[in-house]
Amino acid sequence: MRVIAVMNQKGGVGKTTTSVNLAAGLAEQGKRVCVIDLDPQAHASLHLGIDVAGGTNSIYQVFAGGKTFTEVIQLIEQNLWLAPADIDLAATELELVDADGREFVLRKALAAAGASEKFDYIVMDCPPSLGVLTINALSTATEVFIPLQPHFFALQGLSKLFETTALVTRRLNRELRVSGVVLCLYETGTRLAADVTDDLMFFLEQSDPEAPWANAQVFASKIRRNIKLAEAPSHGTSIFKYDPASSGSQDYRNLVLEVIAAEQRIRSADQQPSQKAA
Ligand SMILES: Nc1ncnc2c1ncn2[C@@H]1O[C@H](COP(=O)(O)OP(=O)(O)OP(=O)(O)O)[C@@H](O)[C@H]1O
Ligand SMILES: [Mg+2]
């Protein structure tokens, strides 16, 4: 099972759009996928047509200890499940502040639910902050995907994000790796977008080989700005159902195929340490 945290502490960069459409696209390709909405704004849940205001179970109850992970997930369409969020999740930051093991609540809940047998992918939509919910995502994840909007300040925020990942890797989760940066809201043909992309690749190439982002890549599939991607959430469905012919749909499909293509590479990397040990 690949467990992906879609994370960037900066707001409005495409985290939710990427989480939902990546997950829906993977499900369309026959993968069993569960989206975990970790943002109290609940945008991923709404994007998938689920409004928890009606009293549905939510991931908040897992953090509060009232429900199991299995009790809060629901089937959205074939192969696609959702652990929805609601506004109560905003209280989790405070409620867990002094709790023992607060960084591992989600990880334990997934293990108890046998998630690794049930799903091929978990995709976690993180809130735009580095609080306890994001830390739970990072301690659970095997991979971090960073959506980035190419603009002048994008790289500054990125080093902070990488430092956080490195810290989490050292203290909480040795398996965590930054797999890649997804360029979102990409303006094709602009000088700025091309320059930021070049700077980013240079930054990654220069990085310390021991760093958790040493093997990170910039995904070749760039997500162009496309109004259909902004319209799909209000229809409560992914871009693939809302407008399969749109450029947004093409771009996310390419990303999905790129992510699936990496499975083999990840499997062989995982096997290497045990081969060495043998
Ligand atoms: N490629 C795109 N083309 C056009 N609009 C987009 C694209 N990607 C995202 N959007 C729109 O931009 C806005 C921000 O995107 P999104 O909600 O995915 O960002 P986010 O990082 O999850 O934001 P937050 O930090 O608030 O959670 C949304 O209105 C979304 O519909
Ligand atoms: Mg979001």
CSV table of C-alpha atoms and ligand atoms in Angstrom, one decimal:
chain,number,residue,atom,x,y,z
A,1,MET,CA,0.0,0.0,0.0
A,2,ARG,CA,1.3,3.4,-0.9
A,3,VAL,CA,0.3,6.1,1.6
A,4,ILE,CA,0.5,9.6,0.1
A,5,ALA,CA,0.3,12.8,2.0
A,6,VAL,CA,-0.6,15.7,-0.3
A,7,MET,CA,0.9,18.6,1.6
A,8,ASN,CA,1.9,22.2,1.4
A,9,GLN,CA,1.5,24.7,4.2
A,10,LYS,CA,0.7,27.3,1.7
A,11,GLY,CA,-3.0,27.8,0.9
A,12,GLY,CA,-4.7,27.5,-2.4
A,13,VAL,CA,-1.9,25.7,-4.3
A,14,GLY,CA,-3.9,22.7,-5.5
A,15,LYS,CA,-3.7,20.2,-2.6
A,16,THR,CA,-7.4,19.3,-2.6
A,17,THR,CA,-7.8,19.3,-6.4
A,18,THR,CA,-4.8,17.0,-6.7
A,19,SER,CA,-5.9,14.7,-3.8
A,20,VAL,CA,-9.4,14.2,-5.2
A,21,ASN,CA,-8.5,13.8,-8.9
A,22,LEU,CA,-5.4,11.7,-8.3
A,23,ALA,CA,-7.5,9.4,-6.1
A,24,ALA,CA,-10.4,9.2,-8.5
A,25,GLY,CA,-8.0,8.6,-11.4
A,26,LEU,CA,-6.2,5.8,-9.6
A,27,ALA,CA,-9.6,4.2,-8.7
A,28,GLU,CA,-10.6,4.4,-12.4
A,29,GLN,CA,-7.4,2.5,-13.2
A,30,GLY,CA,-8.6,-0.3,-10.9
A,31,LYS,CA,-6.6,0.6,-7.8
A,32,ARG,CA,-8.4,0.5,-4.5
A,33,VAL,CA,-8.1,4.0,-3.1
A,34,CYS,CA,-9.2,5.7,0.1
A,35,VAL,CA,-9.1,9.5,0.4
A,36,ILE,CA,-8.7,10.8,4.0
A,37,ASP,CA,-9.8,14.4,4.3
A,38,LEU,CA,-7.7,16.0,7.0
A,39,ASP,CA,-8.8,19.5,6.5
A,40,PRO,CA,-11.5,21.0,8.7
A,41,GLN,CA,-12.6,23.0,5.7
A,42,ALA,CA,-13.8,19.6,4.3
A,43,HIS,CA,-13.2,20.6,0.7
A,44,ALA,CA,-12.1,17.1,-0.5
A,45,SER,CA,-15.3,15.7,1.1
A,46,LEU,CA,-17.5,18.3,-0.7
A,47,HIS,CA,-15.6,17.8,-3.9
A,48,LEU,CA,-16.5,14.1,-3.7
A,49,GLY,CA,-20.2,15.0,-3.0
A,50,ILE,CA,-20.2,14.3,0.8
A,51,ASP,CA,-21.4,17.0,3.2
A,52,VAL,CA,-20.9,15.8,6.8
A,53,ALA,CA,-23.2,18.5,8.2
A,54,GLY,CA,-25.9,15.9,7.9
A,55,GLY,CA,-24.5,14.0,10.9
A,56,THR,CA,-22.4,11.4,8.9
A,57,ASN,CA,-19.4,9.9,10.6
A,58,SER,CA,-16.2,11.8,10.1
A,59,ILE,CA,-12.5,11.3,10.6
A,60,TYR,CA,-12.9,13.7,13.6
A,61,GLN,CA,-14.4,10.8,15.5
A,62,VAL,CA,-11.3,8.7,14.9
A,63,PHE,CA,-9.1,11.4,16.4
A,64,ALA,CA,-11.6,11.8,19.3
A,65,GLY,CA,-11.5,8.1,19.9
A,66,GLY,CA,-15.3,7.5,19.4
A,67,LYS,CA,-15.2,5.5,16.1
A,68,THR,CA,-12.9,3.1,14.2
A,69,PHE,CA,-11.5,4.0,10.8
A,70,THR,CA,-13.7,1.3,9.2
A,71,GLU,CA,-16.8,3.0,10.8
A,72,VAL,CA,-16.2,6.4,9.3
A,73,ILE,CA,-15.2,5.5,5.7
A,74,GLN,CA,-17.8,5.4,2.9
A,75,LEU,CA,-17.8,4.1,-0.6
A,76,ILE,CA,-18.0,6.9,-3.2
A,77,GLU,CA,-17.8,5.0,-6.4
A,78,GLN,CA,-16.2,1.8,-7.6
A,79,ASN,CA,-12.8,1.4,-5.9
A,80,LEU,CA,-13.0,4.8,-4.2
A,81,TRP,CA,-13.6,5.3,-0.5
A,82,LEU,CA,-13.6,8.5,1.6
A,83,ALA,CA,-13.0,9.2,5.3
A,84,PRO,CA,-14.7,12.6,5.3
A,85,ALA,CA,-13.9,15.6,7.4
A,86,ASP,CA,-16.1,18.1,9.1
A,87,ILE,CA,-15.6,21.4,10.9
A,88,ASP,CA,-15.2,19.6,14.3
A,89,LEU,CA,-11.8,18.5,13.1
A,90,ALA,CA,-10.6,22.1,13.8
A,91,ALA,CA,-10.9,21.1,17.5
A,92,THR,CA,-8.5,18.2,17.1
A,93,GLU,CA,-5.5,20.5,17.2
A,94,LEU,CA,-6.5,21.6,20.7
A,95,GLU,CA,-7.9,18.3,22.0
A,96,LEU,CA,-4.8,16.4,21.2
A,97,VAL,CA,-2.3,19.0,22.4
A,98,ASP,CA,-1.3,17.1,25.5
A,99,ALA,CA,-2.3,13.6,24.5
A,100,ASP,CA,0.3,10.9,24.6
A,101,GLY,CA,1.1,9.5,21.1
A,102,ARG,CA,-0.9,12.3,19.5
A,103,GLU,CA,1.3,12.1,16.4
A,104,PHE,CA,0.3,8.5,15.8
A,105,VAL,CA,-3.5,8.5,16.2
A,106,LEU,CA,-4.1,8.1,12.4
A,107,ARG,CA,-1.4,5.5,11.9
A,108,LYS,CA,-2.7,3.3,14.7
A,109,ALA,CA,-6.3,3.7,13.4
A,110,LEU,CA,-5.3,2.5,9.9
A,111,ALA,CA,-3.3,-0.4,11.3
A,112,ALA,CA,-6.2,-1.5,13.5
A,113,ALA,CA,-8.5,-1.3,10.5
A,114,GLY,CA,-6.2,-3.5,8.4
A,115,ALA,CA,-6.0,-0.8,5.8
A,116,SER,CA,-2.9,-2.2,4.1
A,117,GLU,CA,-5.0,-5.3,3.0
A,118,LYS,CA,-8.0,-3.3,1.9
A,119,PHE,CA,-6.4,-0.5,-0.2
A,120,ASP,CA,-3.7,-0.1,-2.7
A,121,TYR,CA,-3.5,3.7,-2.1
A,122,ILE,CA,-4.3,6.1,0.7
A,123,VAL,CA,-4.4,9.7,-0.3
A,124,MET,CA,-4.4,12.3,2.5
A,125,ASP,CA,-5.5,15.8,1.8
A,126,CYS,CA,-3.7,18.0,4.4
A,127,PRO,CA,-4.8,21.4,5.7
A,128,PRO,CA,-2.6,24.4,4.8
A,129,SER,CA,-0.8,24.3,8.1
A,130,LEU,CA,1.8,22.3,9.9
A,131,GLY,CA,-0.3,21.4,12.9
A,132,VAL,CA,-1.1,18.0,14.5
A,133,LEU,CA,-3.3,16.9,11.6
A,134,THR,CA,-0.5,17.3,9.1
A,135,ILE,CA,1.9,15.7,11.5
A,136,ASN,CA,-0.5,12.7,11.7
A,137,ALA,CA,-0.5,12.6,7.9
A,138,LEU,CA,3.3,12.6,7.8
A,139,SER,CA,3.8,10.0,10.5
A,140,THR,CA,1.3,7.7,8.6
A,141,ALA,CA,2.6,8.4,5.0
A,142,THR,CA,5.2,6.6,3.0
A,143,GLU,CA,5.3,9.4,0.5
A,144,VAL,CA,4.7,13.2,0.3
A,145,PHE,CA,3.4,14.9,-2.8
A,146,ILE,CA,3.8,18.6,-2.8
A,147,PRO,CA,1.6,20.6,-5.1
A,148,LEU,CA,3.2,23.8,-6.0
A,149,GLN,CA,2.1,26.9,-7.9
A,150,PRO,CA,5.0,28.2,-9.8
A,151,HIS,CA,5.6,31.7,-8.7
A,152,PHE,CA,8.5,33.7,-7.4
A,153,PHE,CA,8.1,32.8,-3.6
A,154,ALA,CA,7.2,29.2,-4.2
A,155,LEU,CA,10.8,27.9,-3.5
A,156,GLN,CA,11.1,29.8,-0.2
A,157,GLY,CA,8.1,28.0,1.3
A,158,LEU,CA,9.4,24.7,-0.1
A,159,SER,CA,12.6,24.7,1.9
A,160,LYS,CA,10.6,25.1,5.1
A,161,LEU,CA,8.4,22.2,4.0
A,162,PHE,CA,11.4,20.0,3.3
A,163,GLU,CA,12.8,20.8,6.7
A,164,THR,CA,9.6,19.8,8.4
A,165,THR,CA,9.6,16.5,6.4
A,166,ALA,CA,13.2,15.9,7.5
A,167,LEU,CA,12.3,16.5,11.1
A,168,VAL,CA,9.4,14.1,11.0
A,169,THR,CA,11.5,11.5,9.2
A,170,ARG,CA,14.1,11.6,11.9
A,171,ARG,CA,11.7,11.6,14.9
A,172,LEU,CA,8.5,9.9,13.8
A,173,ASN,CA,8.7,8.0,10.5
A,174,ARG,CA,11.9,6.8,9.0
A,175,GLU,CA,10.1,5.5,5.9
A,176,LEU,CA,8.9,8.9,4.8
A,177,ARG,CA,10.1,10.2,1.5
A,178,VAL,CA,9.2,13.2,-0.6
A,179,SER,CA,8.4,11.6,-4.0
A,180,GLY,CA,7.6,14.6,-6.0
A,181,VAL,CA,6.4,18.0,-6.7
A,182,VAL,CA,3.2,18.5,-8.7
A,183,LEU,CA,3.2,21.7,-10.6
A,184,CYS,CA,-0.4,23.0,-10.4
A,185,LEU,CA,-2.2,26.0,-11.9
A,186,TYR,CA,0.6,25.9,-14.5
A,187,GLU,CA,0.6,28.7,-17.0
A,188,THR,CA,2.0,27.1,-20.1
A,189,GLY,CA,4.4,29.2,-22.2
A,190,THR,CA,5.2,31.8,-19.5
A,191,ARG,CA,8.7,32.6,-18.6
A,192,LEU,CA,8.0,32.6,-14.9
A,193,ALA,CA,6.6,29.1,-14.8
A,194,ALA,CA,9.6,27.8,-16.8
A,195,ASP,CA,12.1,29.6,-14.6
A,196,VAL,CA,10.6,28.4,-11.4
A,197,THR,CA,10.5,24.8,-12.7
A,198,ASP,CA,14.2,25.0,-13.7
A,199,ASP,CA,15.1,26.5,-10.2
A,200,LEU,CA,13.2,23.7,-8.6
A,201,MET,CA,14.9,21.0,-10.5
A,202,PHE,CA,18.3,22.5,-9.7
A,203,PHE,CA,17.4,22.7,-6.0
A,204,LEU,CA,16.5,19.0,-6.0
A,205,GLU,CA,19.6,17.9,-7.9
A,206,GLN,CA,21.8,19.8,-5.5
A,207,SER,CA,20.2,18.3,-2.4
A,208,ASP,CA,22.0,16.1,0.2
A,209,PRO,CA,21.8,12.4,-0.9
A,210,GLU,CA,20.8,11.5,2.7
A,211,ALA,CA,17.8,14.0,2.7
A,212,PRO,CA,14.3,12.5,2.6
A,213,TRP,CA,13.8,14.5,-0.7
A,214,ALA,CA,17.0,13.3,-2.3
A,215,ASN,CA,15.1,11.2,-4.9
A,216,ALA,CA,12.2,13.7,-5.2
A,217,GLN,CA,11.2,14.5,-8.8
A,218,VAL,CA,9.2,17.2,-10.4
A,219,PHE,CA,6.4,15.2,-12.0
A,220,ALA,CA,6.5,15.5,-15.8
A,221,SER,CA,2.7,15.8,-15.9
A,222,LYS,CA,2.1,19.5,-15.1
A,223,ILE,CA,-1.5,20.5,-14.2
A,224,ARG,CA,-2.4,23.4,-16.4
A,225,ARG,CA,-4.8,26.1,-15.2
A,226,ASN,CA,-8.2,24.9,-16.4
A,227,ILE,CA,-11.6,26.4,-15.3
A,228,LYS,CA,-13.2,22.9,-15.4
A,229,LEU,CA,-11.0,21.9,-12.5
A,230,ALA,CA,-12.4,24.8,-10.5
A,231,GLU,CA,-16.0,24.0,-11.5
A,232,ALA,CA,-15.9,20.3,-10.7
A,233,PRO,CA,-16.1,20.6,-6.9
A,234,SER,CA,-19.5,22.4,-7.0
A,235,HIS,CA,-20.8,19.3,-8.9
A,236,GLY,CA,-19.5,17.0,-6.2
A,237,THR,CA,-17.5,14.9,-8.5
A,238,SER,CA,-14.0,14.4,-10.0
A,239,ILE,CA,-12.8,16.0,-13.2
A,240,PHE,CA,-13.0,12.6,-14.9
A,241,LYS,CA,-16.8,12.5,-14.4
A,242,TYR,CA,-17.4,16.2,-14.7
A,243,ASP,CA,-15.6,16.8,-18.0
A,244,PRO,CA,-13.6,13.9,-19.2
A,245,ALA,CA,-12.5,15.8,-22.4
A,246,SER,CA,-11.1,18.8,-20.5
A,247,SER,CA,-7.3,19.6,-20.3
A,248,GLY,CA,-7.7,19.2,-16.5
A,249,SER,CA,-8.8,15.6,-17.1
A,250,GLN,CA,-5.9,14.9,-19.5
A,251,ASP,CA,-3.4,16.4,-17.1
A,252,TYR,CA,-4.6,14.5,-14.0
A,253,ARG,CA,-4.8,11.3,-16.1
A,254,ASN,CA,-1.2,11.7,-17.1
A,255,LEU,CA,-0.2,12.3,-13.4
A,256,VAL,CA,-2.1,9.1,-12.4
A,257,LEU,CA,-0.2,7.1,-15.0
A,258,GLU,CA,3.1,8.5,-13.9
A,259,VAL,CA,2.3,7.6,-10.3
A,260,ILE,CA,1.3,4.1,-11.2
A,261,ALA,CA,4.5,3.7,-13.3
A,262,ALA,CA,6.5,4.5,-10.2
A,263,GLU,CA,5.1,1.4,-8.4
A,264,GLN,CA,7.7,-1.0,-9.7
A,265,ARG,CA,10.6,1.4,-8.8
A,266,ILE,CA,9.2,1.8,-5.3
A,267,ARG,CA,8.8,-2.0,-4.8
A,268,SER,CA,12.4,-2.7,-5.9
A,269,ALA,CA,13.7,0.1,-3.6
A,270,ASP,CA,11.7,-1.4,-0.7
A,271,GLN,CA,13.2,-4.8,-1.4
A,272,GLN,CA,16.7,-3.6,-1.4
A,273,PRO,CA,17.4,-3.3,2.3
A,274,SER,CA,16.1,-6.9,3.0
A,275,GLN,CA,18.2,-8.2,0.1
A,276,LYS,CA,21.2,-6.6,1.7
A,277,ALA,CA,20.3,-8.1,5.1
A,278,ALA,CA,19.9,-11.6,3.5
B,1,LIG,N1,-5.3,23.6,-12.3
B,1,LIG,C1,-6.3,24.4,-11.9
B,1,LIG,N2,-6.9,25.2,-12.8
B,1,LIG,C2,-7.9,26.0,-12.3
B,1,LIG,N3,-8.3,26.1,-11.0
B,1,LIG,C3,-7.7,25.3,-10.2
B,1,LIG,C4,-6.6,24.4,-10.5
B,1,LIG,N4,-6.2,23.8,-9.4
B,1,LIG,C5,-6.9,24.3,-8.4
B,1,LIG,N5,-7.8,25.2,-8.8
B,1,LIG,C6,-8.8,26.0,-8.0
B,1,LIG,O1,-8.0,26.8,-7.2
B,1,LIG,C7,-8.5,26.9,-5.9
B,1,LIG,C8,-7.5,26.3,-4.9
B,1,LIG,O2,-7.2,24.9,-5.2
B,1,LIG,P1,-7.3,23.8,-4.0
B,1,LIG,O3,-8.5,24.0,-3.2
B,1,LIG,O4,-7.1,22.5,-4.7
B,1,LIG,O5,-6.0,24.3,-3.2
B,1,LIG,P2,-5.6,23.8,-1.7
B,1,LIG,O6,-4.1,23.8,-1.7
B,1,LIG,O7,-6.3,22.6,-1.3
B,1,LIG,O8,-6.2,25.0,-0.9
B,1,LIG,P3,-6.3,25.0,0.8
B,1,LIG,O9,-4.9,25.4,1.2
B,1,LIG,O10,-7.3,26.1,1.1
B,1,LIG,O11,-6.7,23.7,1.2
B,1,LIG,C9,-9.8,26.1,-5.9
B,1,LIG,O12,-10.8,27.0,-6.2
B,1,LIG,C10,-9.6,25.1,-7.1
B,1,LIG,O13,-10.8,24.8,-7.7
B,2,MG,MG,-7.4,22.1,0.3
